[in-house]
């Protein structure tokens, strides 16, 4: 019986260490999932995440690794919308907003759109996209309509 007790004790420690390791890994993964908005599953996109203590950078990537759109979440944004550049009206996370036209130097055929929306907890999301055709622009605009910024996901302490 003593050998069962020792092996049982050792097994308990192994289980404890496994659970501890799993929790640590889950916490390591939590910031990326807690900082980027939820993507609709049907888009086939995945997030690439980078963050600092006070900002989050998320890129929505297609299966081929190209960027569909990106966003920067922080209390301040370098982007200031200009009414004269207003383009499409849309909704993101159920909030009415407008996309604004932008330009890429040396690439006049690329359609650039960006916007700024409040996402809660005193944070703003600057969202941008580049499209090579009107069809691609329409597709990516549709993908951003499905973004969700749940306040519980943005309230993760960093």
PDB file of C-alpha atoms in Angstrom:
ATOM      1  CA  UNK A   1       0.000   0.000   0.000  1.00  0.00           C
ATOM      2  CA  UNK A   2       2.890   2.338   0.670  1.00  0.00           C
ATOM      3  CA  UNK A   3       4.052   2.090  -2.943  1.00  0.00           C
ATOM      4  CA  UNK A   4       0.524   2.979  -4.116  1.00  0.00           C
ATOM      5  CA  UNK A   5       0.602   5.963  -1.793  1.00  0.00           C
ATOM      6  CA  UNK A   6       3.910   7.171  -3.183  1.00  0.00           C
ATOM      7  CA  UNK A   7       2.857   6.692  -6.801  1.00  0.00           C
ATOM      8  CA  UNK A   8      -0.510   8.301  -6.054  1.00  0.00           C
ATOM      9  CA  UNK A   9       1.311  11.233  -4.459  1.00  0.00           C
ATOM     10  CA  UNK A  10       3.673  11.497  -7.456  1.00  0.00           C
ATOM     11  CA  UNK A  11       0.708  11.311  -9.851  1.00  0.00           C
ATOM     12  CA  UNK A  12      -1.047  14.097  -7.917  1.00  0.00           C
ATOM     13  CA  UNK A  13       2.053  16.284  -8.308  1.00  0.00           C
ATOM     14  CA  UNK A  14       2.258  15.506 -12.003  1.00  0.00           C
ATOM     15  CA  UNK A  15      -1.416  16.427 -12.441  1.00  0.00           C
ATOM     16  CA  UNK A  16      -0.874  19.611 -10.458  1.00  0.00           C
ATOM     17  CA  UNK A  17       2.137  20.580 -12.583  1.00  0.00           C
ATOM     18  CA  UNK A  18       0.211  19.801 -15.780  1.00  0.00           C
ATOM     19  CA  UNK A  19      -2.717  22.010 -14.706  1.00  0.00           C
ATOM     20  CA  UNK A  20      -0.309  24.756 -13.638  1.00  0.00           C
ATOM     21  CA  UNK A  21       1.457  24.579 -17.013  1.00  0.00           C
ATOM     22  CA  UNK A  22      -1.834  24.581 -18.925  1.00  0.00           C
ATOM     23  CA  UNK A  23      -3.030  27.644 -17.006  1.00  0.00           C
ATOM     24  CA  UNK A  24       0.244  29.471 -17.691  1.00  0.00           C
ATOM     25  CA  UNK A  25      -0.045  28.675 -21.406  1.00  0.00           C
ATOM     26  CA  UNK A  26      -3.674  29.816 -21.450  1.00  0.00           C
ATOM     27  CA  UNK A  27      -2.684  33.076 -19.767  1.00  0.00           C
ATOM     28  CA  UNK A  28       0.120  33.580 -22.289  1.00  0.00           C
ATOM     29  CA  UNK A  29      -2.383  33.125 -25.116  1.00  0.00           C
ATOM     30  CA  UNK A  30      -5.095  35.271 -23.479  1.00  0.00           C
ATOM     31  CA  UNK A  31      -3.732  38.710 -24.421  1.00  0.00           C
ATOM     32  CA  UNK A  32      -3.954  38.040 -28.169  1.00  0.00           C
ATOM     33  CA  UNK A  33      -7.470  36.746 -27.868  1.00  0.00           C
ATOM     34  CA  UNK A  34      -8.440  39.367 -25.310  1.00  0.00           C
ATOM     35  CA  UNK A  35      -7.098  42.318 -27.307  1.00  0.00           C
ATOM     36  CA  UNK A  36      -8.125  41.678 -30.899  1.00  0.00           C
ATOM     37  CA  UNK A  37     -11.842  41.740 -31.698  1.00  0.00           C
ATOM     38  CA  UNK A  38     -13.687  38.557 -32.542  1.00  0.00           C
ATOM     39  CA  UNK A  39     -13.618  37.658 -36.235  1.00  0.00           C
ATOM     40  CA  UNK A  40     -16.631  35.987 -37.848  1.00  0.00           C
ATOM     41  CA  UNK A  41     -15.691  32.351 -38.492  1.00  0.00           C
ATOM     42  CA  UNK A  42     -16.884  32.463 -42.105  1.00  0.00           C
ATOM     43  CA  UNK A  43     -14.191  35.012 -43.052  1.00  0.00           C
ATOM     44  CA  UNK A  44     -11.417  32.409 -42.838  1.00  0.00           C
ATOM     45  CA  UNK A  45      -9.161  35.105 -41.361  1.00  0.00           C
ATOM     46  CA  UNK A  46      -6.831  34.746 -38.395  1.00  0.00           C
ATOM     47  CA  UNK A  47      -5.209  37.351 -36.164  1.00  0.00           C
ATOM     48  CA  UNK A  48      -1.537  38.183 -35.921  1.00  0.00           C
ATOM     49  CA  UNK A  49      -1.112  40.074 -32.642  1.00  0.00           C
ATOM     50  CA  UNK A  50       1.511  42.332 -31.116  1.00  0.00           C
ATOM     51  CA  UNK A  51       1.000  44.476 -28.071  1.00  0.00           C
ATOM     52  CA  UNK A  52       2.565  46.753 -25.535  1.00  0.00           C
ATOM     53  CA  UNK A  53       1.437  47.822 -22.085  1.00  0.00           C
ATOM     54  CA  UNK A  54      -0.863  50.477 -23.552  1.00  0.00           C
ATOM     55  CA  UNK A  55      -1.631  49.463 -27.149  1.00  0.00           C
ATOM     56  CA  UNK A  56      -2.557  46.486 -29.306  1.00  0.00           C
ATOM     57  CA  UNK A  57      -1.730  45.867 -32.963  1.00  0.00           C
ATOM     58  CA  UNK A  58      -3.799  43.262 -34.798  1.00  0.00           C
ATOM     59  CA  UNK A  59      -3.524  42.134 -38.422  1.00  0.00           C
ATOM     60  CA  UNK A  60      -6.295  40.035 -39.976  1.00  0.00           C
ATOM     61  CA  UNK A  61      -4.478  37.608 -42.265  1.00  0.00           C
ATOM     62  CA  UNK A  62      -5.823  35.506 -45.103  1.00  0.00           C
ATOM     63  CA  UNK A  63      -4.839  31.857 -45.531  1.00  0.00           C
ATOM     64  CA  UNK A  64      -2.049  32.933 -47.930  1.00  0.00           C
ATOM     65  CA  UNK A  65      -0.575  35.266 -45.264  1.00  0.00           C
ATOM     66  CA  UNK A  66      -1.632  38.518 -46.928  1.00  0.00           C
ATOM     67  CA  UNK A  67      -3.253  41.230 -44.808  1.00  0.00           C
ATOM     68  CA  UNK A  68      -6.991  41.743 -45.242  1.00  0.00           C
ATOM     69  CA  UNK A  69      -7.015  44.646 -42.785  1.00  0.00           C
ATOM     70  CA  UNK A  70      -5.314  45.808 -39.633  1.00  0.00           C
ATOM     71  CA  UNK A  71      -6.136  47.715 -36.506  1.00  0.00           C
ATOM     72  CA  UNK A  72      -4.427  49.577 -33.721  1.00  0.00           C
ATOM     73  CA  UNK A  73      -6.143  49.844 -30.329  1.00  0.00           C
ATOM     74  CA  UNK A  74      -4.984  52.514 -27.876  1.00  0.00           C
ATOM     75  CA  UNK A  75      -6.253  55.464 -25.881  1.00  0.00           C
ATOM     76  CA  UNK A  76      -5.014  57.812 -28.652  1.00  0.00           C
ATOM     77  CA  UNK A  77      -4.718  57.350 -32.407  1.00  0.00           C
ATOM     78  CA  UNK A  78      -2.412  58.965 -34.961  1.00  0.00           C
ATOM     79  CA  UNK A  79      -5.340  58.943 -37.441  1.00  0.00           C
ATOM     80  CA  UNK A  80      -7.706  61.917 -37.608  1.00  0.00           C
ATOM     81  CA  UNK A  81     -10.713  61.434 -39.925  1.00  0.00           C
ATOM     82  CA  UNK A  82     -11.325  64.259 -42.427  1.00  0.00           C
ATOM     83  CA  UNK A  83     -14.947  64.788 -43.417  1.00  0.00           C
ATOM     84  CA  UNK A  84     -13.932  65.549 -47.031  1.00  0.00           C
ATOM     85  CA  UNK A  85     -12.499  62.014 -47.345  1.00  0.00           C
ATOM     86  CA  UNK A  86     -15.688  60.242 -46.260  1.00  0.00           C
ATOM     87  CA  UNK A  87     -16.497  57.187 -48.308  1.00  0.00           C
ATOM     88  CA  UNK A  88     -18.745  54.246 -47.381  1.00  0.00           C
ATOM     89  CA  UNK A  89     -21.139  54.292 -44.432  1.00  0.00           C
ATOM     90  CA  UNK A  90     -21.080  51.046 -42.457  1.00  0.00           C
ATOM     91  CA  UNK A  91     -21.547  49.434 -39.059  1.00  0.00           C
ATOM     92  CA  UNK A  92     -18.823  47.850 -36.977  1.00  0.00           C
ATOM     93  CA  UNK A  93     -19.822  46.123 -33.760  1.00  0.00           C
ATOM     94  CA  UNK A  94     -23.333  47.503 -34.260  1.00  0.00           C
ATOM     95  CA  UNK A  95     -22.072  51.105 -34.281  1.00  0.00           C
ATOM     96  CA  UNK A  96     -22.707  53.348 -37.289  1.00  0.00           C
ATOM     97  CA  UNK A  97     -19.505  54.773 -38.752  1.00  0.00           C
ATOM     98  CA  UNK A  98     -17.865  55.942 -41.980  1.00  0.00           C
ATOM     99  CA  UNK A  99     -14.832  54.751 -43.847  1.00  0.00           C
ATOM    100  CA  UNK A 100     -12.437  57.429 -45.082  1.00  0.00           C
ATOM    101  CA  UNK A 101     -10.413  57.365 -48.304  1.00  0.00           C
ATOM    102  CA  UNK A 102      -6.655  57.363 -48.064  1.00  0.00           C
ATOM    103  CA  UNK A 103      -3.744  57.138 -50.485  1.00  0.00           C
ATOM    104  CA  UNK A 104      -0.558  55.162 -50.882  1.00  0.00           C
ATOM    105  CA  UNK A 105       2.316  57.088 -52.425  1.00  0.00           C
ATOM    106  CA  UNK A 106       3.294  55.530 -55.740  1.00  0.00           C
ATOM    107  CA  UNK A 107       0.255  53.205 -55.800  1.00  0.00           C
ATOM    108  CA  UNK A 108      -2.682  55.232 -57.133  1.00  0.00           C
ATOM    109  CA  UNK A 109      -4.665  52.100 -58.091  1.00  0.00           C
ATOM    110  CA  UNK A 110      -4.755  50.728 -54.524  1.00  0.00           C
ATOM    111  CA  UNK A 111      -7.939  51.639 -52.709  1.00  0.00           C
ATOM    112  CA  UNK A 112      -7.211  52.626 -49.111  1.00  0.00           C
ATOM    113  CA  UNK A 113      -9.839  52.949 -46.398  1.00  0.00           C
ATOM    114  CA  UNK A 114      -9.492  53.703 -42.713  1.00  0.00           C
ATOM    115  CA  UNK A 115     -11.706  54.617 -39.799  1.00  0.00           C
ATOM    116  CA  UNK A 116     -11.645  55.311 -36.093  1.00  0.00           C
ATOM    117  CA  UNK A 117     -14.166  53.892 -33.620  1.00  0.00           C
ATOM    118  CA  UNK A 118     -14.554  53.842 -29.846  1.00  0.00           C
ATOM    119  CA  UNK A 119     -14.294  50.317 -28.467  1.00  0.00           C
ATOM    120  CA  UNK A 120     -14.781  50.895 -24.730  1.00  0.00           C
ATOM    121  CA  UNK A 121     -12.556  51.335 -21.698  1.00  0.00           C
ATOM    122  CA  UNK A 122     -11.363  54.700 -23.040  1.00  0.00           C
ATOM    123  CA  UNK A 123      -9.810  53.023 -26.103  1.00  0.00           C
ATOM    124  CA  UNK A 124     -10.071  53.770 -29.796  1.00  0.00           C
ATOM    125  CA  UNK A 125      -9.524  51.399 -32.706  1.00  0.00           C
ATOM    126  CA  UNK A 126      -7.910  52.754 -35.871  1.00  0.00           C
ATOM    127  CA  UNK A 127      -8.818  50.267 -38.617  1.00  0.00           C
ATOM    128  CA  UNK A 128      -7.296  50.319 -42.094  1.00  0.00           C
ATOM    129  CA  UNK A 129      -7.373  48.284 -45.277  1.00  0.00           C
ATOM    130  CA  UNK A 130      -5.877  48.272 -48.769  1.00  0.00           C
ATOM    131  CA  UNK A 131      -7.621  46.703 -51.735  1.00  0.00           C
ATOM    132  CA  UNK A 132      -6.373  46.049 -55.255  1.00  0.00           C
ATOM    133  CA  UNK A 133      -9.859  46.097 -56.824  1.00  0.00           C
ATOM    134  CA  UNK A 134     -13.397  47.284 -56.097  1.00  0.00           C
ATOM    135  CA  UNK A 135     -14.380  43.621 -55.571  1.00  0.00           C
ATOM    136  CA  UNK A 136     -11.666  43.081 -52.973  1.00  0.00           C
ATOM    137  CA  UNK A 137     -12.627  46.337 -51.242  1.00  0.00           C
ATOM    138  CA  UNK A 138     -16.257  45.198 -51.013  1.00  0.00           C
ATOM    139  CA  UNK A 139     -15.162  41.818 -49.612  1.00  0.00           C
ATOM    140  CA  UNK A 140     -12.959  43.331 -46.902  1.00  0.00           C
ATOM    141  CA  UNK A 141     -15.558  45.945 -45.963  1.00  0.00           C
ATOM    142  CA  UNK A 142     -17.990  43.062 -45.438  1.00  0.00           C
ATOM    143  CA  UNK A 143     -15.476  41.210 -43.254  1.00  0.00           C
ATOM    144  CA  UNK A 144     -15.024  44.215 -40.961  1.00  0.00           C
ATOM    145  CA  UNK A 145     -18.801  44.526 -40.509  1.00  0.00           C
ATOM    146  CA  UNK A 146     -18.656  41.329 -38.461  1.00  0.00           C
ATOM    147  CA  UNK A 147     -15.999  42.524 -35.981  1.00  0.00           C
ATOM    148  CA  UNK A 148     -17.051  42.416 -32.335  1.00  0.00           C
ATOM    149  CA  UNK A 149     -15.283  44.286 -29.532  1.00  0.00           C
ATOM    150  CA  UNK A 150     -16.815  42.787 -26.378  1.00  0.00           C
ATOM    151  CA  UNK A 151     -15.983  45.013 -23.420  1.00  0.00           C
ATOM    152  CA  UNK A 152     -15.082  41.943 -21.339  1.00  0.00           C
ATOM    153  CA  UNK A 153     -12.379  41.096 -23.856  1.00  0.00           C
ATOM    154  CA  UNK A 154     -10.970  44.650 -23.852  1.00  0.00           C
ATOM    155  CA  UNK A 155     -10.839  44.950 -20.066  1.00  0.00           C
ATOM    156  CA  UNK A 156      -7.912  42.542 -19.697  1.00  0.00           C
ATOM    157  CA  UNK A 157      -5.352  44.104 -17.368  1.00  0.00           C
ATOM    158  CA  UNK A 158      -1.945  44.456 -18.901  1.00  0.00           C
TER     159      UNK A 158
END
